[in-house]
Short mmCIF file of C-alpha atoms in Angstrom, two decimals:
data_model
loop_
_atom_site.label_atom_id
_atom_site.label_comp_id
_atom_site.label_asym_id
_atom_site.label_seq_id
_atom_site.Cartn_x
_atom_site.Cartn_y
_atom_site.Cartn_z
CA UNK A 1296 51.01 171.48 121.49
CA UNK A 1297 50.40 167.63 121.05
CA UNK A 1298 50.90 165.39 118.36
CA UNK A 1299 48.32 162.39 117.31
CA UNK A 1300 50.08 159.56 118.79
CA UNK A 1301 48.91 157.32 115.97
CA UNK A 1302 52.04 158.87 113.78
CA UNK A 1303 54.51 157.75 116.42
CA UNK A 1304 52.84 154.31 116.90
CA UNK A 1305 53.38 154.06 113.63
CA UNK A 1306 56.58 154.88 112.99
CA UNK A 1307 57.78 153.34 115.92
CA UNK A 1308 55.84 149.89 115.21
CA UNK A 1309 57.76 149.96 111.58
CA UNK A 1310 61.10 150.22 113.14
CA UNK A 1311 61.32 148.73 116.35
CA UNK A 1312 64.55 146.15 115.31
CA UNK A 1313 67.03 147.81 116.02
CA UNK A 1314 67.18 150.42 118.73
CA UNK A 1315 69.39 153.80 119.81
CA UNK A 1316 69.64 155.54 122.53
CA UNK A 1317 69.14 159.55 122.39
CA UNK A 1318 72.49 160.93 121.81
CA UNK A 1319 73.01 158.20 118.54
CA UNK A 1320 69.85 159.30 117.29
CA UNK A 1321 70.99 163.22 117.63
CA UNK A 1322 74.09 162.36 116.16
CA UNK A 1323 72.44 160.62 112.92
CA UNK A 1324 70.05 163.47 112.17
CA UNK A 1325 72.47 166.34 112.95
CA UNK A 1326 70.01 167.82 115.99
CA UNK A 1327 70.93 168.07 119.72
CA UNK A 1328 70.09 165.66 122.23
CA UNK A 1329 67.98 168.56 123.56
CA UNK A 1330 66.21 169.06 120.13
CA UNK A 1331 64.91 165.15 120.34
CA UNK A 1332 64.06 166.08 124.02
CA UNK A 1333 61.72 168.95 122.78
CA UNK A 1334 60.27 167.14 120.10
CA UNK A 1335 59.38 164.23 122.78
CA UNK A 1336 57.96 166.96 124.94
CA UNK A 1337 55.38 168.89 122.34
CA UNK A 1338 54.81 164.81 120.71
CA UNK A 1339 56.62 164.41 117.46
CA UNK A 1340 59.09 161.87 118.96
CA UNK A 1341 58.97 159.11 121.35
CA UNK A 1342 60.89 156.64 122.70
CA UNK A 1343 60.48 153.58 124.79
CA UNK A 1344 61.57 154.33 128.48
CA UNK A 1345 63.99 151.87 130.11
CA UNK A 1346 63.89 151.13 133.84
CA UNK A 1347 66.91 153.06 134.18
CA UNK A 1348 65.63 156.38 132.56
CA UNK A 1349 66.95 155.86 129.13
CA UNK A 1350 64.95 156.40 125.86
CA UNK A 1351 65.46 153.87 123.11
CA UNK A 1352 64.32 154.94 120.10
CA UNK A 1353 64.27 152.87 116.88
CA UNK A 1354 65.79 153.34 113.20
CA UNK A 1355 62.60 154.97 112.02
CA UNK A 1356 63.27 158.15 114.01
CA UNK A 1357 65.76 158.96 112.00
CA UNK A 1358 63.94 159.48 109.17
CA UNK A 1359 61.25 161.21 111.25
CA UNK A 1360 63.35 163.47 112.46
CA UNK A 1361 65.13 164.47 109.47
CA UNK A 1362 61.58 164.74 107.80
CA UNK A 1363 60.83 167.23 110.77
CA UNK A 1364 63.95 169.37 109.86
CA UNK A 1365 63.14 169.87 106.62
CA UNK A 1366 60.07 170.73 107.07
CA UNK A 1367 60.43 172.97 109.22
CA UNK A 1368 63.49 174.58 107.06
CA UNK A 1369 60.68 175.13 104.29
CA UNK A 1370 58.54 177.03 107.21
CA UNK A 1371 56.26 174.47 108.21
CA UNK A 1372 55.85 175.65 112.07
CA UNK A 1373 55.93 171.98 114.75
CA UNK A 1374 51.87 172.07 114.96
CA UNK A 1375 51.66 171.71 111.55
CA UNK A 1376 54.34 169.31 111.35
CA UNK A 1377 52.91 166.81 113.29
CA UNK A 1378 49.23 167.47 112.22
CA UNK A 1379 50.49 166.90 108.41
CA UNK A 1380 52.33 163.91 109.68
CA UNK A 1381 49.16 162.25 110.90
CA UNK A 1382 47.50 162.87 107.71
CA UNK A 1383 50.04 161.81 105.45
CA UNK A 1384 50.84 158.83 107.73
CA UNK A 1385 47.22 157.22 105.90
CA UNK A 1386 47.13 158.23 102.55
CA UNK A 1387 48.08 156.24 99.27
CA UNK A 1388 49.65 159.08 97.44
CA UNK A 1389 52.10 160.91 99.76
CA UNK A 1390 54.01 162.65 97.23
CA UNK A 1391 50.78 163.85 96.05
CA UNK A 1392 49.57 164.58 99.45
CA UNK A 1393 52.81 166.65 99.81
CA UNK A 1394 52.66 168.73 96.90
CA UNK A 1395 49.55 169.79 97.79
CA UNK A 1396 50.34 171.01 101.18
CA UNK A 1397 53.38 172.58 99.40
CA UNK A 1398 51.09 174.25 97.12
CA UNK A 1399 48.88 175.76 99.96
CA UNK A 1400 52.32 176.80 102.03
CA UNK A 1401 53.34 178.83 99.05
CA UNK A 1402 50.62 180.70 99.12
CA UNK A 1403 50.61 181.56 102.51
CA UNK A 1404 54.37 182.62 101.75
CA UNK A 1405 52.99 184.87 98.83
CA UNK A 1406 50.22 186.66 100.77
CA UNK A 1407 52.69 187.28 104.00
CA UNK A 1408 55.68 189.02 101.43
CA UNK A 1409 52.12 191.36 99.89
CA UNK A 1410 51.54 192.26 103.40
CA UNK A 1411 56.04 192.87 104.68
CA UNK A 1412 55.42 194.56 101.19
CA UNK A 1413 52.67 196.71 101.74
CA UNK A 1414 54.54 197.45 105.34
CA UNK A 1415 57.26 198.32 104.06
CA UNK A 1416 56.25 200.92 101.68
CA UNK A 1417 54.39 202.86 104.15
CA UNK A 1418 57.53 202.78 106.51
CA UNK A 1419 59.10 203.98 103.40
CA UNK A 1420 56.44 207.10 102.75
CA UNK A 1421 56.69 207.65 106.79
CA UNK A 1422 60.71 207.74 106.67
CA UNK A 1423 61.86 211.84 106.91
CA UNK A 1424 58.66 213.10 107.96
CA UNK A 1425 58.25 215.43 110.69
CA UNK A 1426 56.29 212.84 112.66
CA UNK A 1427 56.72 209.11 111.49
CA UNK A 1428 54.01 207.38 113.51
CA UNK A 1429 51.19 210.03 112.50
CA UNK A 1430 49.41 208.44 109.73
CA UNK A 1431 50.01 209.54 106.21
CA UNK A 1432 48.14 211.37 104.74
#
């Protein structure tokens, strides 16, 4: 999984003042140094390379990163993280922009507990009988 790179140009053209190396940047969004490492490997963060191996990485990552937590803490999975990310980076309304990929994640929410629902009635109505995994009947 990739990210669009325009997203990180972006945020990292906003920012670029003052700069952090990885383990400040871990450290200010509450993530492990290997955490910012993964998200540089699938795309969602990058950092200017030094000569010497080190990543600087400016203010704006914070925020980025913290935005990626939270996503993904209301379910959002990292490909759709940093697809929504490019397509909120160039809209006018981003709260409405938000809202309605909020809306749509609901849903998704409500049709997966029908189905765990569904599954776990029939587990229920298989539960004591003779043979569980023959189908009821």
């Amino acid at each position: 999984m990739t990210v669009n790179s325009g997203v990180l140009s972006k945020v990292k053209s906003r920012f670029r003042r003052r700069i952090m190396r990885i383990g400040e940047l871990a450290a200010r969004t509450g993530t492990s140094k290997d955490t910012i490492r993964f998200y540089e490997k699938v795309g969602l963060v990058s950092g200017d390379r030094l000569a010497n191996g080190y990543r600087d990485f400016g203010p704006g990552m914070v925020e980025w990163v913290r935005y990626i937590r939270t996503a993904q803490t209301l379910g959002f999975s990292l490909a759709e993280i940093g697809r929504h990310g490019a397509e909120l980076s160039d809209v006018p309304d981003q709260a409405a922009a938000l809202s309605a990929l909020f809306a749509a994640k609901i849903q998704v929410v409500d049709d997966r507990m029908a189905e765990l629902a569904a599954i776990r009635a029939d587990l229920e109505n298989r539960a004591g009988t003779g043979c569980p995994l023959r189908a009821a009947g």
